[in-house]
Coordinates of C-alpha atoms and ligand atoms in Angstrom, one line a residue:
M55 CA 14.1 54.5 -11.0
T56 CA 11.1 52.4 -12.1
S57 CA 7.6 53.0 -10.6
T58 CA 5.7 50.3 -8.7
P59 CA 3.6 48.3 -11.2
A60 CA -0.2 48.2 -10.8
A61 CA -1.7 45.1 -9.4
T62 CA -3.2 43.6 -12.5
A63 CA -2.2 39.9 -12.5
Q64 CA -4.4 37.2 -11.0
V65 CA -1.6 34.7 -10.7
G66 CA 2.2 34.8 -10.8
V67 CA 4.7 32.1 -11.8
V68 CA 8.3 32.2 -10.5
G69 CA 10.7 30.0 -12.4
L70 CA 10.4 29.9 -16.2
A71 CA 12.2 26.8 -17.2
V72 CA 10.1 24.4 -19.4
M73 CA 7.5 23.4 -16.8
G74 CA 7.1 26.9 -15.3
R75 CA 6.9 28.5 -18.8
N76 CA 4.3 26.0 -19.9
L77 CA 2.2 26.4 -16.8
A78 CA 2.3 30.2 -17.1
R79 CA 1.1 29.9 -20.7
N80 CA -1.6 27.5 -19.6
F81 CA -2.9 30.1 -17.1
A82 CA -2.7 32.8 -19.8
H83 CA -4.6 30.6 -22.3
H84 CA -7.4 30.4 -19.7
G85 CA -7.8 34.1 -19.6
Y86 CA -5.7 35.0 -16.6
T87 CA -3.2 37.8 -16.6
V88 CA 0.0 36.1 -15.4
A89 CA 2.9 37.8 -13.6
V90 CA 6.2 36.1 -14.5
Y91 CA 9.6 36.2 -12.9
N92 CA 12.8 34.2 -13.2
R93 CA 16.0 34.6 -11.3
T94 CA 17.9 35.0 -14.5
A95 CA 16.1 37.6 -16.6
A96 CA 17.1 36.0 -19.9
R97 CA 14.4 33.3 -19.4
T98 CA 11.8 35.9 -18.8
E99 CA 12.9 37.8 -21.9
E100 CA 12.7 34.6 -24.0
L101 CA 9.2 33.9 -22.8
M102 CA 8.2 37.5 -23.7
A103 CA 9.9 37.4 -27.1
A104 CA 8.1 34.1 -28.1
Y105 CA 4.7 34.5 -26.3
G106 CA 4.6 38.0 -25.0
D107 CA 1.1 38.6 -26.6
E108 CA -0.5 35.8 -24.5
G109 CA -1.1 38.0 -21.4
F110 CA 2.0 38.3 -19.2
V111 CA 3.3 40.9 -16.8
P112 CA 7.1 40.4 -16.7
A113 CA 9.3 41.6 -13.9
T114 CA 13.0 41.6 -13.4
E115 CA 12.8 42.3 -9.7
L116 CA 10.9 39.9 -7.3
A117 CA 9.4 43.0 -5.5
D118 CA 7.9 44.2 -8.8
F119 CA 6.6 40.8 -9.5
V120 CA 4.8 40.7 -6.1
A121 CA 3.5 44.2 -6.6
S122 CA 2.0 43.3 -9.9
L123 CA -0.3 40.7 -8.3
E124 CA -3.9 41.2 -7.2
R125 CA -4.7 40.3 -3.6
P126 CA -4.8 37.8 -2.2
R127 CA -1.6 37.2 -4.2
R128 CA -1.3 33.8 -5.8
V129 CA 2.3 32.8 -6.6
V130 CA 3.2 29.5 -8.2
I131 CA 6.8 28.5 -7.7
M132 CA 8.3 26.2 -10.4
V133 CA 12.0 26.2 -9.6
Q134 CA 14.5 23.5 -9.0
A135 CA 13.4 21.4 -6.0
G136 CA 15.3 21.7 -2.7
K137 CA 17.6 24.7 -2.3
G138 CA 16.0 26.6 -5.2
T139 CA 12.5 26.2 -3.6
D140 CA 13.7 27.2 -0.2
A141 CA 15.6 30.3 -1.5
T142 CA 12.5 31.4 -3.5
I143 CA 10.1 30.9 -0.6
D144 CA 12.4 32.8 1.7
A145 CA 12.6 35.7 -0.7
L146 CA 8.9 35.7 -1.3
A147 CA 8.0 35.5 2.4
E148 CA 9.7 38.8 2.9
L149 CA 7.4 40.5 0.3
L150 CA 4.0 38.8 0.7
E151 CA 1.3 39.6 3.3
P152 CA -1.0 37.5 5.4
G153 CA -3.7 35.8 3.3
D154 CA -1.4 35.4 0.3
I155 CA -0.9 32.0 -1.3
V156 CA 2.3 30.3 -2.2
V157 CA 2.2 27.2 -4.4
D158 CA 5.1 24.9 -4.8
G159 CA 4.5 23.0 -8.1
G160 CA 7.7 21.0 -8.0
N161 CA 8.4 17.5 -6.9
A162 CA 9.1 18.3 -3.3
H163 CA 9.4 15.6 -0.6
Y164 CA 6.2 15.8 1.4
E165 CA 8.1 16.2 4.6
D166 CA 9.7 19.4 3.2
T167 CA 6.2 20.6 2.2
R168 CA 5.0 20.0 5.8
R169 CA 7.9 22.0 7.1
R170 CA 7.4 24.8 4.7
E171 CA 3.7 24.9 5.3
A172 CA 4.1 25.2 9.0
A173 CA 6.7 27.9 8.7
L174 CA 4.6 30.0 6.3
R175 CA 1.4 29.4 8.4
E176 CA 3.3 31.2 11.2
K177 CA 3.4 34.3 8.9
G178 CA -0.2 34.0 8.0
L179 CA 0.6 32.7 4.5
H180 CA -1.1 29.7 2.8
F181 CA 1.4 27.3 1.5
F182 CA 0.4 24.7 -1.0
G183 CA 2.4 21.6 -2.0
V184 CA 1.0 20.8 -5.4
G185 CA 1.8 17.7 -7.4
I186 CA 1.6 18.3 -11.1
S187 CA 1.8 15.4 -13.6
G188 CA 1.7 15.3 -17.3
G189 CA 5.2 16.4 -18.3
E190 CA 5.8 19.4 -20.5
E191 CA 2.9 18.8 -22.7
G192 CA 0.5 18.4 -19.7
A193 CA 1.7 21.6 -18.1
L194 CA 0.8 23.5 -21.2
N195 CA -2.4 21.8 -22.2
G196 CA -3.8 20.4 -19.0
P197 CA -2.0 18.4 -16.3
S198 CA -3.4 16.3 -13.5
I199 CA -3.0 18.5 -10.4
M200 CA -2.8 17.3 -6.8
P201 CA -2.9 20.2 -4.3
G202 CA -2.3 20.0 -0.6
G203 CA -2.8 22.9 1.7
S204 CA -5.4 24.7 3.8
A205 CA -9.1 24.5 2.9
E206 CA -9.3 28.2 3.2
G207 CA -6.4 28.8 0.8
Y208 CA -7.9 26.3 -1.6
K209 CA -10.9 28.6 -2.1
A210 CA -8.5 31.2 -3.5
I211 CA -6.2 29.0 -5.6
G212 CA -8.3 25.9 -6.3
P213 CA -10.6 27.4 -9.0
L214 CA -7.5 28.6 -11.0
L215 CA -5.8 25.2 -10.7
E216 CA -9.0 23.4 -11.7
D217 CA -9.3 25.7 -14.7
I218 CA -5.9 24.8 -16.1
S219 CA -6.1 21.1 -15.2
A220 CA -6.9 18.2 -17.6
K221 CA -10.6 17.3 -17.9
Y222 CA -12.1 13.9 -17.8
D223 CA -15.7 13.9 -19.1
G224 CA -15.8 17.6 -18.3
E225 CA -14.6 17.1 -14.7
P226 CA -11.3 18.8 -13.7
C227 CA -8.4 16.5 -12.8
C228 CA -7.7 18.6 -9.8
A229 CA -9.3 18.6 -6.4
H230 CA -8.2 19.5 -2.9
I231 CA -6.3 16.4 -1.6
G232 CA -5.9 17.4 2.0
P233 CA -3.7 19.6 4.2
D234 CA 0.0 20.3 4.2
G235 CA 2.0 17.5 2.6
A236 CA -1.0 15.5 1.2
G237 CA -0.7 16.7 -2.3
H238 CA 3.0 16.0 -2.7
F239 CA 2.5 12.7 -1.0
V240 CA -0.1 11.6 -3.5
K241 CA 2.1 12.9 -6.4
M242 CA 5.0 10.9 -5.0
V243 CA 2.9 7.7 -4.9
H244 CA 1.6 8.5 -8.4
N245 CA 5.3 8.4 -9.5
G246 CA 5.8 5.2 -7.6
I247 CA 3.0 3.5 -9.5
E248 CA 4.4 5.0 -12.7
Y249 CA 7.7 3.2 -12.0
A250 CA 5.8 -0.1 -11.6
D251 CA 3.6 0.5 -14.6
M252 CA 6.7 1.1 -16.8
E253 CA 8.5 -1.9 -15.4
F254 CA 5.6 -4.2 -16.1
I255 CA 5.3 -2.9 -19.7
A256 CA 9.1 -3.4 -20.1
E257 CA 8.8 -7.0 -18.7
A258 CA 5.9 -7.8 -21.1
Y259 CA 8.1 -6.5 -23.9
D260 CA 11.1 -8.5 -22.8
V261 CA 9.1 -11.8 -22.4
L262 CA 7.6 -11.4 -25.9
R263 CA 10.9 -10.4 -27.5
S264 CA 12.7 -13.3 -25.8
A265 CA 10.0 -15.6 -27.2
G266 CA 10.9 -14.5 -30.7
L267 CA 8.4 -11.9 -31.5
S268 CA 9.7 -9.0 -33.7
I269 CA 9.6 -5.4 -32.5
E270 CA 6.9 -4.7 -35.1
E271 CA 4.8 -7.6 -33.7
I272 CA 5.2 -6.4 -30.2
S273 CA 4.4 -2.8 -31.1
A274 CA 1.2 -4.1 -32.8
T275 CA 0.4 -6.2 -29.7
F276 CA 0.6 -3.1 -27.4
R277 CA -1.5 -1.2 -29.9
Q278 CA -4.1 -4.0 -29.7
W279 CA -4.0 -4.1 -25.9
N280 CA -4.5 -0.4 -25.9
T281 CA -8.0 -0.8 -27.3
G282 CA -9.1 -2.8 -24.2
D283 CA -8.9 -2.8 -20.4
L284 CA -5.1 -1.9 -20.6
D285 CA -5.8 1.3 -22.5
S286 CA -3.4 3.8 -21.0
Y287 CA -1.0 6.6 -22.0
L288 CA 2.1 4.5 -21.1
I289 CA 1.0 1.6 -23.3
E290 CA 0.2 4.1 -26.1
I291 CA 3.7 5.7 -26.0
T292 CA 5.3 2.2 -25.7
S293 CA 4.1 1.4 -29.3
E294 CA 5.4 4.7 -30.5
V295 CA 8.8 4.2 -28.9
L296 CA 9.0 0.7 -30.4
D297 CA 8.1 2.0 -33.8
Q298 CA 10.9 4.6 -33.8
V299 CA 13.7 3.8 -36.2
D300 CA 17.2 5.2 -35.5
A301 CA 18.2 7.6 -38.3
K302 CA 21.9 6.9 -37.8
T303 CA 21.8 3.1 -37.9
G304 CA 18.5 2.2 -39.4
K305 CA 17.9 -0.1 -36.5
A306 CA 15.0 0.1 -34.0
L307 CA 15.8 3.0 -31.6
V308 CA 15.1 0.7 -28.7
D309 CA 18.0 -1.5 -29.8
V310 CA 20.5 1.4 -29.7
I311 CA 19.4 3.1 -26.5
A312 CA 21.7 2.1 -23.6
D313 CA 19.9 -0.3 -21.3
S314 CA 20.5 1.6 -18.1
A315 CA 17.4 3.4 -16.7
G316 CA 17.6 6.7 -14.9
Q317 CA 15.6 7.9 -11.9
K318 CA 15.1 11.2 -10.1
G319 CA 14.1 9.8 -6.7
T320 CA 10.3 9.8 -6.3
G321 CA 10.1 6.0 -6.7
R322 CA 12.8 5.6 -4.1
W323 CA 11.0 8.0 -1.7
T324 CA 7.8 6.0 -2.2
V325 CA 9.5 2.8 -1.1
Q326 CA 11.4 4.4 1.7
I327 CA 8.2 5.9 3.2
A328 CA 6.3 2.6 2.6
L329 CA 9.0 0.9 4.6
E330 CA 8.6 3.4 7.4
L331 CA 4.8 3.1 7.4
G332 CA 4.9 -0.7 7.1
V333 CA 2.9 -0.8 3.9
P334 CA 4.0 -3.5 1.5
V335 CA 4.7 -2.0 -2.0
N336 CA 6.9 -4.8 -3.4
T337 CA 5.9 -4.1 -7.0
I338 CA 7.1 -0.5 -6.7
A339 CA 10.2 -1.6 -4.8
E340 CA 11.1 -4.1 -7.5
S341 CA 10.7 -1.5 -10.1
V342 CA 13.1 0.9 -8.4
F343 CA 15.5 -2.0 -7.9
A344 CA 15.2 -3.1 -11.5
R345 CA 16.4 0.4 -12.5
S346 CA 19.3 0.1 -10.0
V347 CA 20.3 -3.3 -11.5
S348 CA 20.2 -1.9 -15.0
G349 CA 22.7 0.8 -14.1
H350 CA 25.0 -1.4 -12.1
A351 CA 27.7 -2.0 -14.7
D352 CA 30.1 -4.0 -12.6
L353 CA 27.5 -6.3 -11.2
R354 CA 26.0 -7.0 -14.7
A355 CA 29.5 -7.6 -16.2
A356 CA 30.2 -10.2 -13.5
G357 CA 26.7 -11.7 -13.9
Q358 CA 27.0 -11.9 -17.6
E359 CA 30.3 -13.7 -17.3
H360 CA 29.6 -16.1 -14.4
V361 CA 25.9 -16.6 -13.5
P362 CA 24.4 -19.7 -15.2
G363 CA 20.9 -19.6 -16.7
P364 CA 18.4 -22.2 -17.7
A365 CA 19.5 -25.1 -19.9
H366 CA 16.8 -24.8 -22.5
S367 CA 16.2 -21.9 -24.9
F368 CA 12.9 -20.1 -24.9
D369 CA 10.7 -21.4 -27.8
P370 CA 7.0 -21.3 -26.9
A371 CA 4.9 -23.7 -28.9
D372 CA 1.9 -21.4 -28.9
R373 CA 2.8 -17.8 -29.4
A374 CA -0.7 -16.5 -29.5
Q375 CA -1.3 -18.1 -26.1
L376 CA 1.8 -16.6 -24.7
V377 CA 0.8 -13.1 -25.9
E378 CA -2.6 -13.5 -24.3
D379 CA -1.0 -14.8 -21.1
V380 CA 1.4 -11.9 -20.9
R381 CA -1.5 -9.5 -21.3
K382 CA -3.2 -11.1 -18.3
A383 CA 0.1 -10.9 -16.3
L384 CA 0.4 -7.2 -17.2
W385 CA -3.2 -6.5 -16.2
T386 CA -2.9 -8.4 -12.9
A387 CA 0.4 -6.7 -12.0
K388 CA -1.0 -3.3 -12.8
V389 CA -4.0 -3.8 -10.5
V390 CA -1.6 -4.9 -7.7
A391 CA 0.5 -1.8 -8.1
Y392 CA -2.6 0.4 -7.9
A393 CA -3.8 -1.5 -4.9
Q394 CA -0.4 -1.1 -3.2
G395 CA 0.0 2.6 -4.0
L396 CA -3.6 3.4 -2.9
D397 CA -3.0 1.4 0.3
L398 CA 0.0 3.6 1.0
I399 CA -2.0 6.7 0.5
R400 CA -4.8 5.4 2.7
T401 CA -2.3 4.6 5.5
A402 CA -0.5 7.9 5.2
S403 CA -3.8 9.7 5.4
L404 CA -4.6 7.9 8.7
T405 CA -1.1 8.5 10.0
Y406 CA -1.1 12.2 9.2
D407 CA -4.8 12.9 9.7
W408 CA -5.1 14.0 6.1
N409 CA -8.6 12.6 5.4
I410 CA -7.8 11.8 1.8
D411 CA -10.6 10.5 -0.4
V412 CA -9.1 7.6 -2.3
A413 CA -11.9 7.8 -4.9
S414 CA -11.0 11.4 -5.6
V415 CA -7.3 10.5 -6.0
A416 CA -8.2 7.9 -8.6
S417 CA -10.5 10.5 -10.4
L418 CA -7.6 13.0 -10.7
W419 CA -5.4 10.4 -12.4
R420 CA -8.0 9.6 -15.1
A421 CA -6.6 12.3 -17.4
G422 CA -3.6 14.5 -17.8
C423 CA -1.0 12.5 -15.8
I424 CA 1.5 9.9 -16.9
I425 CA -0.4 6.9 -15.3
R426 CA -3.7 7.9 -16.9
A427 CA -5.6 4.7 -17.8
R428 CA -9.0 3.4 -18.6
L429 CA -8.9 1.3 -15.4
L430 CA -8.8 4.4 -13.2
E431 CA -12.4 5.2 -13.8
R432 CA -13.3 1.7 -12.6
I433 CA -11.1 2.1 -9.6
R434 CA -12.7 5.5 -8.8
A435 CA -16.1 3.9 -8.9
E436 CA -15.1 1.0 -6.7
Y437 CA -13.8 3.3 -4.0
A438 CA -16.6 5.8 -4.2
G439 CA -18.8 5.4 -1.2
H440 CA -17.0 2.2 -0.1
N441 CA -14.3 1.9 2.5
L442 CA -12.3 -0.8 0.8
P443 CA -9.6 -2.4 2.9
T444 CA -7.8 -3.0 -0.5
L445 CA -8.5 -2.5 -4.1
L446 CA -8.2 -6.3 -4.4
A447 CA -11.5 -6.6 -2.5
A448 CA -13.5 -4.6 -5.1
P449 CA -16.0 -6.8 -6.9
S450 CA -14.9 -6.0 -10.5
I451 CA -11.3 -6.3 -9.6
I452 CA -11.9 -9.8 -8.0
D453 CA -13.6 -10.8 -11.2
G454 CA -10.7 -9.5 -13.3
I455 CA -8.1 -11.3 -11.3
A456 CA -10.0 -14.5 -11.4
E457 CA -10.3 -14.2 -15.2
A458 CA -6.6 -13.5 -15.6
N459 CA -5.4 -15.9 -13.0
E460 CA -4.4 -19.0 -14.9
G461 CA -2.9 -17.1 -17.9
A462 CA -1.0 -14.7 -15.7
R463 CA 0.5 -17.5 -13.7
R464 CA 1.5 -19.4 -16.8
A465 CA 3.2 -16.3 -18.4
I466 CA 5.1 -15.6 -15.2
G467 CA 6.1 -19.2 -14.7
T468 CA 7.2 -19.5 -18.3
A469 CA 9.3 -16.4 -18.1
M470 CA 11.0 -17.6 -15.0
Q471 CA 11.7 -21.0 -16.5
A472 CA 13.1 -19.4 -19.6
G473 CA 15.4 -17.1 -17.5
V474 CA 13.7 -13.8 -18.6
P475 CA 13.7 -11.5 -15.5
V476 CA 10.2 -10.5 -14.4
P477 CA 10.8 -9.0 -11.0
G478 CA 7.7 -6.8 -11.1
F479 CA 5.3 -9.5 -12.4
A480 CA 6.7 -12.0 -9.8
A481 CA 6.3 -9.5 -7.0
A482 CA 2.7 -8.8 -7.9
L483 CA 1.9 -12.5 -8.0
A484 CA 3.7 -13.2 -4.7
Y485 CA 1.7 -10.4 -3.1
L486 CA -1.6 -11.8 -4.3
D487 CA -0.6 -15.2 -3.0
Q488 CA 0.5 -13.8 0.3
V489 CA -2.7 -11.8 0.9
R490 CA -5.0 -14.7 0.0
A491 CA -3.1 -17.3 2.0
Q492 CA -5.0 -18.9 4.9
R493 CA -1.7 -19.5 6.6
L494 CA 1.6 -17.8 6.0
P495 CA 5.0 -19.2 7.0
A496 CA 5.3 -16.2 9.4
A497 CA 4.5 -18.8 12.1
L498 CA 7.8 -20.5 11.4
I499 CA 9.6 -17.1 11.5
Q500 CA 8.1 -16.5 14.9
G501 CA 9.4 -19.8 16.0
Q502 CA 12.9 -19.0 14.8
R503 CA 12.7 -15.6 16.5
D504 CA 11.7 -17.1 19.7
Y505 CA 14.5 -19.7 19.4
F506 CA 17.4 -17.3 19.0
G507 CA 16.1 -14.2 20.6
A508 CA 13.3 -15.2 23.0
H509 CA 11.1 -12.8 21.0
T510 CA 8.0 -14.8 22.1
Y511 CA 4.9 -15.7 20.0
Q512 CA 1.2 -15.8 20.1
R513 CA -0.8 -19.1 19.7
T514 CA -3.8 -19.6 17.4
D515 CA -5.7 -21.4 20.2
A516 CA -5.1 -19.3 23.3
E517 CA -4.8 -15.7 24.4
G518 CA -1.5 -14.4 25.7
T519 CA 2.2 -14.4 24.9
F520 CA 4.3 -17.5 24.9
H521 CA 7.9 -18.6 24.9
T522 CA 9.5 -22.1 24.5
E523 CA 12.5 -22.9 26.6
W524 CA 14.6 -23.9 23.5
S525 CA 17.9 -24.4 25.3
A526 CA 16.4 -26.2 28.3
D527 CA 13.6 -28.7 28.4
R528 CA 11.6 -27.1 25.6
S529 CA 8.6 -26.6 27.7
E530 CA 6.3 -23.6 27.0
T531 CA 5.9 -20.7 29.3
K532 CA 2.9 -18.3 29.2
L533 CA 4.3 -14.8 29.9
D534 CA 1.1 -12.8 30.3
Ligands
ATR1982 P1 16.0 23.0 -15.9 O1 14.6 22.7 -15.6 O2 16.1 23.8 -17.2 O3 16.9 21.8 -15.8 P2 16.7 23.9 -13.3 O4 18.2 24.1 -13.0 O5 16.0 22.8 -12.7 O6 16.5 24.0 -14.9 O7 16.0 25.2 -12.9 C1 14.6 25.4 -13.0 C2 14.3 26.8 -12.6 O8 14.7 27.0 -11.2 C3 15.0 27.9 -13.3 O9 14.0 28.9 -13.5 C4 16.0 28.4 -12.4 O10 16.4 29.7 -12.5 P3 17.6 30.2 -13.5 O11 16.9 30.3 -14.8 O12 18.0 31.5 -12.9 O13 18.6 29.2 -13.4 C5 15.3 28.2 -11.1 N1 16.2 28.1 -9.9 C6 17.1 27.2 -9.6 N2 17.8 27.5 -8.5 C7 17.2 28.6 -8.0 C8 17.5 29.5 -6.9 N3 18.4 29.1 -6.0 N4 16.7 30.6 -6.8 C9 15.8 30.9 -7.7 N5 15.5 30.2 -8.8 C10 16.3 29.1 -9.0

């Protein structure tokens, strides 16, 4: 029989696959004693064998793991989302005591987080749904962290999370986002924007490649763009991916990777929730659909065989101009995706009473996470102290769109005429043109709806609700 361990650890991590292991090591590197537990003891043993001297208290029983934690106990769960998380929470809830804090660092759906938070609150436990972005490397060396949970619980867990987070100009990329599901919601939208960002970069690449630029030229172009306003992690890694030569064939790796993009679901969730909340996020939706098309083998085989394209080949007269125009299209689309994602967060915050500070969200994304980009500091500054109805109303963004306007339109128009698919770019431009339109054809849609379904309409010149007697004398009735 083993004796109960002394409570010496300030934080514990359950789940020691790559993310959990790296997060545990990150805590240890910041001077914390870290209790570690994994359902299968072999993973714990592996961690101890490789990094045992970094400051861990390993346990093979969950009860011993809990006993080794100082109070209030702080437990970070890094297990498989869904059933794994629920099973772990249930087991922990039996062992923890009121005032203890449970953090789910996985990519949970925010509705699950709301449910779990409410259930644990009943037991006096603080449950935190925490979005963590930055991949394996970020988890180890400083991720962007988006915590949602009670303000009281944050006092106990927040400082530790801020310690291990990425820093931007010395400021932690971690701040209390809001209660219950707020953190996981923001992380989900982060991922939605990430989908859009990646799609835009891929479209820029595709347009340039289709115009005859070599992979080397395109890689150099991205590297050049990365010294300006497009400076971002995703552009940086794009150059590296393009530079990679396949050892087996000697070809560019990008030419031997199968062109079917995977997804784990956070982009799809973003679009589903945006549909429910009525927030237009067409750039993110197109990015999710673009991945779907890429994986739809039958559809593509039929399309390749039967669907006609444009008559002329793509041979732009002025390549330098095209490159500059594509840069402007990329910048414009990126701004639209941020605007849409932040609009979704703002709307969810109002819907769920989360009181999310959009400037703070932008500040957390400036370092550590996958969408980290120079532009985010500007976005933070534009939102700070201003209640913007949309990012597109921010002065420096208006100037940027005006400056990019002509070139972006030319690039997108050229791509469409040449038959190069640019669903993300086109969605961004359509959105801009919709929101700036003085009149939308929605008036005609209202007329159609009234015609076939007596759905009624409003007039621009009078109060009230109206209906035209379409199948009779076509006179108009005022209904209220
Ligand atoms: P990977 O990240 O390597 O793909 P995973 O299947 O997503 O692995 O699991 C990640 C972590 O969740 C692992 O620590 C796993 O524990 P095991 O090492 O025992 O497989 C943990 N995990 C998954 N399901 C779990 C469950 N029902 N209860 C507890 N932990 C679970």
